[in-house]
Coordinates of C-alpha atoms in Angstrom, one line a residue:
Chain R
X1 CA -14.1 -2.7 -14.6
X2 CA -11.3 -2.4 -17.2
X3 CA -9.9 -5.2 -16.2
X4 CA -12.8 -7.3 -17.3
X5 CA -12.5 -6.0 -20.6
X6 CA -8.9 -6.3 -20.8
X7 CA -9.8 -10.4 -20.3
X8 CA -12.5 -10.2 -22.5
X9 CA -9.7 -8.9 -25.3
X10 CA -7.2 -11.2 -24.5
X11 CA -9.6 -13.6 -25.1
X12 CA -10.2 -15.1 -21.9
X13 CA -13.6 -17.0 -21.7
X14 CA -15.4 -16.0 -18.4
X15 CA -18.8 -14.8 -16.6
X16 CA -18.6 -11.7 -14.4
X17 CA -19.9 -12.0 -11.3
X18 CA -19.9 -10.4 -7.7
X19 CA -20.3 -6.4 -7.1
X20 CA -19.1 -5.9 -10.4
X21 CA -21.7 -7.6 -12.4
X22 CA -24.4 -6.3 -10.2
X23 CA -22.9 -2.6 -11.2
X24 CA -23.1 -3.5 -14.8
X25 CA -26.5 -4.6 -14.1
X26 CA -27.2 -1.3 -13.0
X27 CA -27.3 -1.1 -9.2
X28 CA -25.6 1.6 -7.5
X29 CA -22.8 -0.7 -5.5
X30 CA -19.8 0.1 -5.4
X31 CA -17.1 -2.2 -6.8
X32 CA -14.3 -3.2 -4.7
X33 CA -12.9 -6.1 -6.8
X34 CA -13.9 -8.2 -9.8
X35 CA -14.9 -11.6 -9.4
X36 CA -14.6 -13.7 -12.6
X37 CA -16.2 -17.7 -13.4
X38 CA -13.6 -18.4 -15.7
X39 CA -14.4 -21.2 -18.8
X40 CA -13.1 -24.4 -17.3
X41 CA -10.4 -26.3 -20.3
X42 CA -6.9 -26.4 -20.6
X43 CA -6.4 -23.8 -24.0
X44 CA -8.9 -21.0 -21.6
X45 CA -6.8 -21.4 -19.1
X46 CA -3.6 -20.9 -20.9
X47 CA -5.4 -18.0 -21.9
X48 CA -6.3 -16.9 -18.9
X49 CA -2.3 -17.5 -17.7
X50 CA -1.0 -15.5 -20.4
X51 CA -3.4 -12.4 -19.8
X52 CA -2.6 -12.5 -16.0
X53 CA 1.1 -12.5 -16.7
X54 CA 0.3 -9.3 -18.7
X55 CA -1.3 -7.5 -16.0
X56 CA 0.2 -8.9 -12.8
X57 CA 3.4 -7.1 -12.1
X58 CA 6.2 -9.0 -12.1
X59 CA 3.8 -11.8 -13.8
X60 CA 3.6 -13.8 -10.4
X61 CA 1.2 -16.1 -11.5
X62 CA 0.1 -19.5 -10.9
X63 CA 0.9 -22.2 -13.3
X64 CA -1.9 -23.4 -15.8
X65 CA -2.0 -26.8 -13.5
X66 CA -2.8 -25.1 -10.7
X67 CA -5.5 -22.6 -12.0
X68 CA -6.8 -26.1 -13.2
X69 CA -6.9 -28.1 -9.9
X70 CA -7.4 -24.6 -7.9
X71 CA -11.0 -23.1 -6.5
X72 CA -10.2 -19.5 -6.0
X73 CA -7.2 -17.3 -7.0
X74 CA -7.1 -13.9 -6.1
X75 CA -4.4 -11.8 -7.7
X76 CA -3.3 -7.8 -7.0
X77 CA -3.4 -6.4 -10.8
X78 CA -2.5 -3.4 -12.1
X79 CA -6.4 -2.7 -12.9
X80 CA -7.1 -4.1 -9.3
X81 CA -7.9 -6.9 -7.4
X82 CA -9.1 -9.9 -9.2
X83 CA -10.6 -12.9 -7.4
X84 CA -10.9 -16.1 -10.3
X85 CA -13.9 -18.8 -9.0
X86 CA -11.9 -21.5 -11.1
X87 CA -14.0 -24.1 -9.2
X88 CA -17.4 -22.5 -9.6
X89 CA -16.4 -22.1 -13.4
X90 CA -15.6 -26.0 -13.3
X91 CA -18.7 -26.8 -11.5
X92 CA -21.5 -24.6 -12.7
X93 CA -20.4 -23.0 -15.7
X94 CA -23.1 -23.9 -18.0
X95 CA -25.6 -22.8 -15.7
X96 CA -23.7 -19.8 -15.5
X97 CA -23.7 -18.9 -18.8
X98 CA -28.1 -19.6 -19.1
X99 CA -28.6 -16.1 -19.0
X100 CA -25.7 -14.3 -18.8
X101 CA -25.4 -11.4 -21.4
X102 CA -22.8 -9.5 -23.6
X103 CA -22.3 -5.8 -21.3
X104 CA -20.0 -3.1 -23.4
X105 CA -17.2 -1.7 -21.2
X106 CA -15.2 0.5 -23.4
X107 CA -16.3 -1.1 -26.2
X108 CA -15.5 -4.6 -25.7
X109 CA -17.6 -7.4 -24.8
X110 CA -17.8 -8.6 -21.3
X111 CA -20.0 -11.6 -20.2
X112 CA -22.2 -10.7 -17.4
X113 CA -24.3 -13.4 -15.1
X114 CA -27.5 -12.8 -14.6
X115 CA -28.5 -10.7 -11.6
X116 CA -30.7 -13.5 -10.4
X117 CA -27.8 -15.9 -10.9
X118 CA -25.3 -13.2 -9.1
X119 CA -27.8 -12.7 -6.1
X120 CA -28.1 -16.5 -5.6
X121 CA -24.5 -16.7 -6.2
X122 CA -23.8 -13.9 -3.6
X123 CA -26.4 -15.7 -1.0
X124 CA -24.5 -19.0 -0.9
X125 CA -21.4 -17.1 -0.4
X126 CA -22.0 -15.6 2.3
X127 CA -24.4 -18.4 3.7
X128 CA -21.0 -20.8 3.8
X129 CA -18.6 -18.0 4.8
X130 CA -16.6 -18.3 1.7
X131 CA -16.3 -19.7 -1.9
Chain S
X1 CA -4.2 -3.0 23.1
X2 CA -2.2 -1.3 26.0
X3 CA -3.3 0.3 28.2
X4 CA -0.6 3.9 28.8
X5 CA 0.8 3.7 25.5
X6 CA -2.1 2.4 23.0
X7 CA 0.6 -0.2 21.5
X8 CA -0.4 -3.4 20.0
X9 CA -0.3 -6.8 22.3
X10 CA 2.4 -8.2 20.3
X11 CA 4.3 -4.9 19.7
X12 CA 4.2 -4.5 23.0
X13 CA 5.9 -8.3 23.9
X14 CA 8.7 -7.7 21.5
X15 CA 9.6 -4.4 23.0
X16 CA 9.5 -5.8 26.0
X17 CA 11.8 -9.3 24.7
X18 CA 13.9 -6.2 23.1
X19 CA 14.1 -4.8 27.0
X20 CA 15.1 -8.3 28.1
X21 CA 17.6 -9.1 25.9
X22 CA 19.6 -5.7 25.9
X23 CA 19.8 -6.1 29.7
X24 CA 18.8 -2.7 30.6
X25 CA 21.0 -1.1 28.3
X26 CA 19.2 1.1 26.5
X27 CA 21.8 2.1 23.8
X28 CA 22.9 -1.9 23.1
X29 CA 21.6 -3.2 19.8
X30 CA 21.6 -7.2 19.6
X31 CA 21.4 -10.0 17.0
X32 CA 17.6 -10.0 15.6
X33 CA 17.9 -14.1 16.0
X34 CA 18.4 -13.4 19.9
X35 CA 15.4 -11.0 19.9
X36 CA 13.3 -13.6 18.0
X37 CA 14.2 -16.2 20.5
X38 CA 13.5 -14.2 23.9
X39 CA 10.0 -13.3 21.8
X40 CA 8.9 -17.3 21.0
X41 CA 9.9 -17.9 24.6
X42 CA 8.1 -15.3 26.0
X43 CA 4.5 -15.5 23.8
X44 CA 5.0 -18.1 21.5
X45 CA 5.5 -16.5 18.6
X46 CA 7.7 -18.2 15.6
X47 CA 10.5 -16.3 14.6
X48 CA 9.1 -16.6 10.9
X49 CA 6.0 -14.6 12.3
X50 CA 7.8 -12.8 15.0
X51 CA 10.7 -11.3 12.2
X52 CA 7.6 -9.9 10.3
X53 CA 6.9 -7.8 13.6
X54 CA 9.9 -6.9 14.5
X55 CA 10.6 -5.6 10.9
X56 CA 7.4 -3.5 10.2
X57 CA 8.4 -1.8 13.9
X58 CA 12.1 -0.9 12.3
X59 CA 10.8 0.4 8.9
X60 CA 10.5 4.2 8.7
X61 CA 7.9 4.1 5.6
X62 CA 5.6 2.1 7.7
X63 CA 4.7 3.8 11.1
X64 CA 5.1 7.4 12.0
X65 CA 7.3 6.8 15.4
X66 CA 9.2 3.5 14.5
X67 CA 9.3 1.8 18.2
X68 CA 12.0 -0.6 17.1
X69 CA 15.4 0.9 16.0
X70 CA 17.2 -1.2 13.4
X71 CA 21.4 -2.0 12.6
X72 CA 21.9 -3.5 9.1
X73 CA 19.0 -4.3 6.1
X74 CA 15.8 -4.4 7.3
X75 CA 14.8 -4.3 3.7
X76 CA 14.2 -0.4 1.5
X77 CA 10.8 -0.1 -0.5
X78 CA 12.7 -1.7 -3.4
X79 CA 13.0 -4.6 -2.0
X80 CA 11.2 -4.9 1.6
X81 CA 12.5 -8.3 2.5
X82 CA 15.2 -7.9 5.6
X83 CA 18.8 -10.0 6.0
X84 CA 18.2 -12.7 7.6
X85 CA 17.7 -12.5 11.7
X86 CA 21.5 -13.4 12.4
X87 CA 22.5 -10.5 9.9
X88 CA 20.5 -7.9 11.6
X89 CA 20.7 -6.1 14.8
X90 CA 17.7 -4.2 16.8
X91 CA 16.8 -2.4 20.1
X92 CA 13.9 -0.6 21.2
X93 CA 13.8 2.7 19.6
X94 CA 13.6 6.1 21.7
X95 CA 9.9 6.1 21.5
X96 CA 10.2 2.2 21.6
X97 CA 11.6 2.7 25.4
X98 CA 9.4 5.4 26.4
X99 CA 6.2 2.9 26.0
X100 CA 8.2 0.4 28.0
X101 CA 8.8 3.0 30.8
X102 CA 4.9 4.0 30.2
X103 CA 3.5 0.3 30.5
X104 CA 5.6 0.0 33.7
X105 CA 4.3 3.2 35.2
X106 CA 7.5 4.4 35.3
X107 CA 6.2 7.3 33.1
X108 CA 3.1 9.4 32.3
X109 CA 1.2 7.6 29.6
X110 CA 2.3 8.3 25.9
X111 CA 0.1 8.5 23.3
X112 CA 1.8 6.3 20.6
X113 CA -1.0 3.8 20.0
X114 CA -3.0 7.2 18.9
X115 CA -0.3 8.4 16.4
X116 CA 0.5 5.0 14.9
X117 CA -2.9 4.1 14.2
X118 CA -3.4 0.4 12.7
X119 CA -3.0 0.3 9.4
X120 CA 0.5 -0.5 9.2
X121 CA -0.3 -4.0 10.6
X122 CA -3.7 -4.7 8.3
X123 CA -6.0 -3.0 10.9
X124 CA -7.8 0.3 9.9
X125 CA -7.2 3.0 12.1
X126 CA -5.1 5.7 10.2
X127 CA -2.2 7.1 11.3
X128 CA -1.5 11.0 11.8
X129 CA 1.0 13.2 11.8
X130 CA 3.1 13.2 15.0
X131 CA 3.5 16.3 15.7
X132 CA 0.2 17.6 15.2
X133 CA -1.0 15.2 17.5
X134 CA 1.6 16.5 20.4
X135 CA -0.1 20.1 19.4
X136 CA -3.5 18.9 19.6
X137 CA -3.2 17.0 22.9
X138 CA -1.5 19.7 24.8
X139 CA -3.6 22.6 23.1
X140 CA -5.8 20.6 25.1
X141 CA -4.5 20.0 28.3
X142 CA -3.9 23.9 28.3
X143 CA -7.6 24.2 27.5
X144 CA -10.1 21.4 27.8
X145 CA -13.2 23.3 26.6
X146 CA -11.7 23.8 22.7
X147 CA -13.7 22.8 20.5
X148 CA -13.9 20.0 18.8
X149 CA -13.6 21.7 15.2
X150 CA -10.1 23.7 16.3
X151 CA -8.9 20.4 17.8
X152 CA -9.4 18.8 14.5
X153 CA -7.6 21.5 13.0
X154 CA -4.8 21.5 15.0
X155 CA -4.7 17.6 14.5
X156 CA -5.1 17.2 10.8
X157 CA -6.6 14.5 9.1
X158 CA -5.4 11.6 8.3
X159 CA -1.7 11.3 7.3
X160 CA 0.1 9.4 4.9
X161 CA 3.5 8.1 6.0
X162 CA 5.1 7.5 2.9
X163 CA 3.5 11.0 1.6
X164 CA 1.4 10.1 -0.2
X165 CA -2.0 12.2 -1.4
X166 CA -5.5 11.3 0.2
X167 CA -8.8 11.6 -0.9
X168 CA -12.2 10.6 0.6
X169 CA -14.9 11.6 2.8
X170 CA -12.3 13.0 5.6
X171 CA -15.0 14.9 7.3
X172 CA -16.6 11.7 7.9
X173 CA -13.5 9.7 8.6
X174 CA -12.9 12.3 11.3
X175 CA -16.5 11.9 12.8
X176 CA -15.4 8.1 13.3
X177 CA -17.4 6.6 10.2
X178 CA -16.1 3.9 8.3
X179 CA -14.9 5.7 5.2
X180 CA -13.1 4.1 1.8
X181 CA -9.9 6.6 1.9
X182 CA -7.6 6.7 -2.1
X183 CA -3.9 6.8 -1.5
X184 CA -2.6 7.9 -4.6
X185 CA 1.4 8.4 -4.9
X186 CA 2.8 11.7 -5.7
X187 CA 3.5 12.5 -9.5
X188 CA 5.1 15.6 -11.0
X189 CA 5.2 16.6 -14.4
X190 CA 9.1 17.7 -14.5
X191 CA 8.5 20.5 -17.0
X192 CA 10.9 18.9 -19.6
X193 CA 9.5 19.5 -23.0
X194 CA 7.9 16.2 -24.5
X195 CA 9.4 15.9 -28.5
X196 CA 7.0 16.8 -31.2
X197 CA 6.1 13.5 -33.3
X198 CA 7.5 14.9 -36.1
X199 CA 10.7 15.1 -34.4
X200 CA 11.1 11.6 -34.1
X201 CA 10.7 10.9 -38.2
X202 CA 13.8 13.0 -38.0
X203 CA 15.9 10.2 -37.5
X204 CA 14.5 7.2 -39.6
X205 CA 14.0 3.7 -37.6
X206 CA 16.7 2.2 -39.5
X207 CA 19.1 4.7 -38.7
X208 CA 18.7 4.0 -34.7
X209 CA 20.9 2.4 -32.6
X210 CA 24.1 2.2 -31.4
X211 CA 26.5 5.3 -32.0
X212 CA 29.8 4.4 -31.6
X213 CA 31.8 4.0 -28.2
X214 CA 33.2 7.4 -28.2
X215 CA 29.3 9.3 -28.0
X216 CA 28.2 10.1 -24.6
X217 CA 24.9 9.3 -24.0
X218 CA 23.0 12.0 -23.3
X219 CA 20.7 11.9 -20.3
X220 CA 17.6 10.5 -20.6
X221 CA 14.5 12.8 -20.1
X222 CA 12.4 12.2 -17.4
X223 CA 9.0 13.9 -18.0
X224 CA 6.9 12.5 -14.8
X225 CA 8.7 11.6 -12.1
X226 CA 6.9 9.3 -9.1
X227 CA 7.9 10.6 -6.1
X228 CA 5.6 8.4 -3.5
X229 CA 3.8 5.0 -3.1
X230 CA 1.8 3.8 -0.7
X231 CA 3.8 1.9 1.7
X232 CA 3.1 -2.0 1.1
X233 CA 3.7 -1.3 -2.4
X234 CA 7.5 -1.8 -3.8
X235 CA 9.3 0.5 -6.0
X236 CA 9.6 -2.4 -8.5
X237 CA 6.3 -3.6 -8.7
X238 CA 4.8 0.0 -9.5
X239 CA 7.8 -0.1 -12.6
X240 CA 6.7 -3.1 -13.6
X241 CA 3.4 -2.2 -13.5
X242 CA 4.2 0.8 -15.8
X243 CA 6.1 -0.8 -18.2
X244 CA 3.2 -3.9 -18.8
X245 CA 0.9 -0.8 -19.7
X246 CA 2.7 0.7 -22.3
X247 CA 4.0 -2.9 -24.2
X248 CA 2.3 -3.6 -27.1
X249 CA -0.8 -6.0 -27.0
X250 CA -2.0 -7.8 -30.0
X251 CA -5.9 -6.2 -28.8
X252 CA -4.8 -2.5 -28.9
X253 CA -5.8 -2.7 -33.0
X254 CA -9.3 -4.6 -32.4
X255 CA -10.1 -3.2 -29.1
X256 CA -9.1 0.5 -30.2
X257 CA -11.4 2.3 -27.3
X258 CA -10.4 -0.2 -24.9
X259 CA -6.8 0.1 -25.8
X260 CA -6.8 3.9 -25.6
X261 CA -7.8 4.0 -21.9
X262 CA -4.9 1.1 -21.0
X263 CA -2.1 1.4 -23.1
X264 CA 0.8 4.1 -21.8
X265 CA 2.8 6.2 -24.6
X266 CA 5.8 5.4 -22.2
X267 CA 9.2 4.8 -23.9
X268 CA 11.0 4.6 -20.4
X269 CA 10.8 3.6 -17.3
X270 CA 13.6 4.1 -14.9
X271 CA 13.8 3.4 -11.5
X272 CA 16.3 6.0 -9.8
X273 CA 15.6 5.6 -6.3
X274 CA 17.9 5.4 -4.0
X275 CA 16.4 3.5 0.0
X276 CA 13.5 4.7 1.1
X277 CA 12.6 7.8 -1.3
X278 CA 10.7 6.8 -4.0
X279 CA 11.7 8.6 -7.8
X280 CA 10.7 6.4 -11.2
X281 CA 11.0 8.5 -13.9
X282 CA 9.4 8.2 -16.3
X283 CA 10.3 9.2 -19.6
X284 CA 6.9 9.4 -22.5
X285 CA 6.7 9.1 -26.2
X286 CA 6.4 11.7 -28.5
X287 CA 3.4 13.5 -28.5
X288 CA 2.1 12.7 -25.4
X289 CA 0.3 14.6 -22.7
X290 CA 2.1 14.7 -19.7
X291 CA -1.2 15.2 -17.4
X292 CA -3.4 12.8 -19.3
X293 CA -0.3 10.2 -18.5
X294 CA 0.1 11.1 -14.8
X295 CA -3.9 10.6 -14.2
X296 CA -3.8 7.3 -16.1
X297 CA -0.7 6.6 -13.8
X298 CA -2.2 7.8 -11.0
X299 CA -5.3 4.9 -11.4
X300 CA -2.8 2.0 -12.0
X301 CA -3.2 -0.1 -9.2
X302 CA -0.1 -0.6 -6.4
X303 CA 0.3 3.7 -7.5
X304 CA -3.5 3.9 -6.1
X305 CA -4.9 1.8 -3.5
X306 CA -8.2 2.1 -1.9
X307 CA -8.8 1.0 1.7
X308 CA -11.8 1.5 4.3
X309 CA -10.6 3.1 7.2
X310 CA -11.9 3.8 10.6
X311 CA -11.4 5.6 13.9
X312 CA -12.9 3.6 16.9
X313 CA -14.9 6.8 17.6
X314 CA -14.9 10.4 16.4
X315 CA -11.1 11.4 16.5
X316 CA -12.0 15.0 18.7
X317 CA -13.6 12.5 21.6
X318 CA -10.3 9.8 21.4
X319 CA -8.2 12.6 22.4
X320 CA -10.6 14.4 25.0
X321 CA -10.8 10.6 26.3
X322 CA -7.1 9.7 26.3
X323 CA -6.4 13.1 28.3
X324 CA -9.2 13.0 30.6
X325 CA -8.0 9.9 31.5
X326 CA -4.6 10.3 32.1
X327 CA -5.0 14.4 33.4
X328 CA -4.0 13.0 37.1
X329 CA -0.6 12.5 35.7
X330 CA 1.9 15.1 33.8
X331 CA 0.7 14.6 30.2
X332 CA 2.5 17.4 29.5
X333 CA 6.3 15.8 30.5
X334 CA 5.5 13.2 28.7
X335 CA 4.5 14.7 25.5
X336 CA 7.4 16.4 25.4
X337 CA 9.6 13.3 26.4
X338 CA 7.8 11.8 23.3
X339 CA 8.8 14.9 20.9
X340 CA 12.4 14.7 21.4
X341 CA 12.3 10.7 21.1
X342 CA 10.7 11.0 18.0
X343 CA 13.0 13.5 16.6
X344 CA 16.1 11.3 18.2
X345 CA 15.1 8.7 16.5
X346 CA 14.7 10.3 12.9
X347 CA 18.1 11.9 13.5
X348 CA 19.5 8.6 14.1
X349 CA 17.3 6.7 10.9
X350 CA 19.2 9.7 9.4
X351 CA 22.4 8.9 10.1
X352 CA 22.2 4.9 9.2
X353 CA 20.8 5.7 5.8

């Protein structure tokens, strides 16, 4: 869960979803991963570059192009495993955001989806075998 | 998965490509390009793919019995990646030829598949200890009606081959429940006094710096040294890792609480392994507490992984199985066959390093 906040400080403009969100909504599941929507727009993503190179070792990161043309990124972090929906973020993030809330985790603000919007988010997953 | 010696499919076709190609000869090591070759010709696998294999089988920090012995780099866990195939030379390792003679039936089975578990090639089985397996399985040959809970005992639970610490439901593990298992890698705090803060105003910042070419430079302290990682992660990743934690980010003012829990008081890191054994030192600011740094070490990521692991049943009934089975034939020749190639072929890993 640090990791979100760590984005969250750096700046990074995202919605939480998955496991994670779900445990920040208060279900008892554990978390295996965090699954960030991130904002789609070039100066987000350069953020979103930048904070990645901070906490990837070695800063093997993809480019700002590609986190802009791709639809899921999953990086090994030194908080964890981080899986980035860049194409959900630049297909439904507005309707992400309708709802979502601000969630304190070690006191900084992390932007949470909706459980509904999780659960449906979760449903489709697994209904097409994959993001 | 074979049947007398538990090995994989495709572990089992490159031993047997590595029994082709060395003619017979059990001592001949040959060009890893020739080995790759005989494998795509015999299964179809690429030598891209069939290198990855080959290489996993070679590496001591990956399985406990190695059934491929490697001549030349086959990579360390600074940097895992291997010569390329003409640079390297292989053959089937003691135990390697023991589950060649087994599959034939030119032996008693071997229980290598059991040991090795599955983990080292993404599956889930854990390994154990090999050893302590040998002990359990003839403890009970001697005497099939011990129970399940001394078996167990005898066996151990789950076993890290790079040495590093477990935590998790065991018990359950044991029972053959899907279980998340923690590898954590080994810290120590080396006991070497960490300076006062006021210490450091001794000297002012300005003051700092180069000495002059005739001052030796004393050692630097190492006040945690790293002394295991789990085994796909490299020696310079987990540095890195370190080191990103304890550089200054422009948050740590804003995001004081956040910042506290992330940020290291590290003013070294330094990598002093040497092949296989793992040691980063690492060396911590004034001030700092030694334990509080190892835990927040200890919950980087790379230093701690978390993976589900699973035996196909409960570990007591796999070995009552695999020796019921096989009781017909001497189990107990075999086991020790299987001892002594294991030991062989760490004297040998030994020698090369």
């Amino acid at each position: 869960m640090l990791l979100a906040a760590v984005l969250a400080a750096e700046d990074v403009s995202f919605v939480l979803v998955g496991g994670a969100a779900l445990y920040l909504h208060g279900q008892p599941i554990p978390v295996a991963d965090i699954d960030a929507v991130p904002a789609p727009g070039a100066s987000n993503l350069a953020r979103l570059y930048a904070a990645l190179a901070a906490v990837v070792p070695g800063g093997r990161v993809p480019s700002v192009r590609s986190l802009g043309t791709a639809d899921v990124v999953s990086l090994r972090t030194s908080y964890g495993r981080l899986d980035c929906l860049l194409g959900r973020g630049r297909r439904d993030w507005d309707r992400l955001r309708v709802g979502a809330r601000l969630v304190n985790v070690s006191g900084t603000g992390v932007m949470v989806a909706s459980a509904a919007a999780v659960t449906a988010l979760r449903r489709e997953h697994k209904g097409t075998g994959g993001e | 998965m074979s049947d007398r010696s538990g090995a994989g499919l495709v572990e089992l076709a490159v031993l047997q490509a590595l029994e082709a190609v060395t003619a017979g000869r059990p001592q001949a090591n040959v060009p890893s390009a020739r080995a790759l070759a005989e494998i795509e010709e015999r299964i179809g696998l690429g030598p891209r793919y069939g290198y990855q294999v080959l290489a996993d089988l070679a590496r001591p920090w990956m399985i406990p019995v190695r059934t491929v012995s490697g001549l030349g780099n086959f990579g360390d866990r600074d940097f895992p990646e291997p010569s390329e195939p003409p640079y390297t030379k292989c053959r089937p390792s003691h135990a390697g030829q023991l589950i060649l003679d087994a599959e034939a039936g030119r032996l008693p089975p071997v229980p290598v598949g059991l040991i090795n578990g599955t983990t080292y090639r993404g599956g889930s089985q854990p390994p154990l200890e090999p050893f302590r397996v040998l002990a359990a399985l003839r403890r009970l040959l001697d005497e099939p009606r011990v129970s399940d809970a001394d078996l167990l005992r005898v066996v151990g639970l789950p076993y890290s081959v790079t040495g590093c610490d477990l935590a998790g439901d065991l018990d359950a593990l044991a029972r053959g429940r899907r279980t998340a298992i923690r590898q954590t890698g080994r810290i120590s705090i080396t006991g070497v006094p960490v300076p006062d803060p006021a210490d450091d105003r001794l000297v002012p910042p300005d003051n700092r710096g180069w000495t002059g070419w005739d001052t030796p430079l004393p050692p630097r302290p190492v006040h945690l040294m790293i002394e295991s990682l789990p085994a796909r992660t490299t020696i310079n990743d987990a540095a890195r890792a370190i080191a990103q934690r304890a550089e200054p980010r422009r948050w740590h003012g804003s995001h004081a609480q956040l910042a506290g829990r992330t940020a290291l008081p590290i003013a070294e890191v330094d990598d002093r392994s040497i092949g296989y054994e793992v040691r980063i030192g690492v060396q911590l600011r004034p001030g700092a507490d030694p334990a509080l740094v190892r835990d927040q070490i200890a919950a980087i990521y790379g230093v701690s992984i978390e993976e589900d692991w699973a035996f196909p049943a409960p570990l007591a009934s796999m070995m009552r199985a695999w020796v019921d089975r096989y009781r017909g034939e001497d189990l107990g020749a075999s086991l020790t066959r299987l001892e002594d190639a294991i030991r062989r072929d760490r004297r040998r890993e030994l020698r090369n390093r």
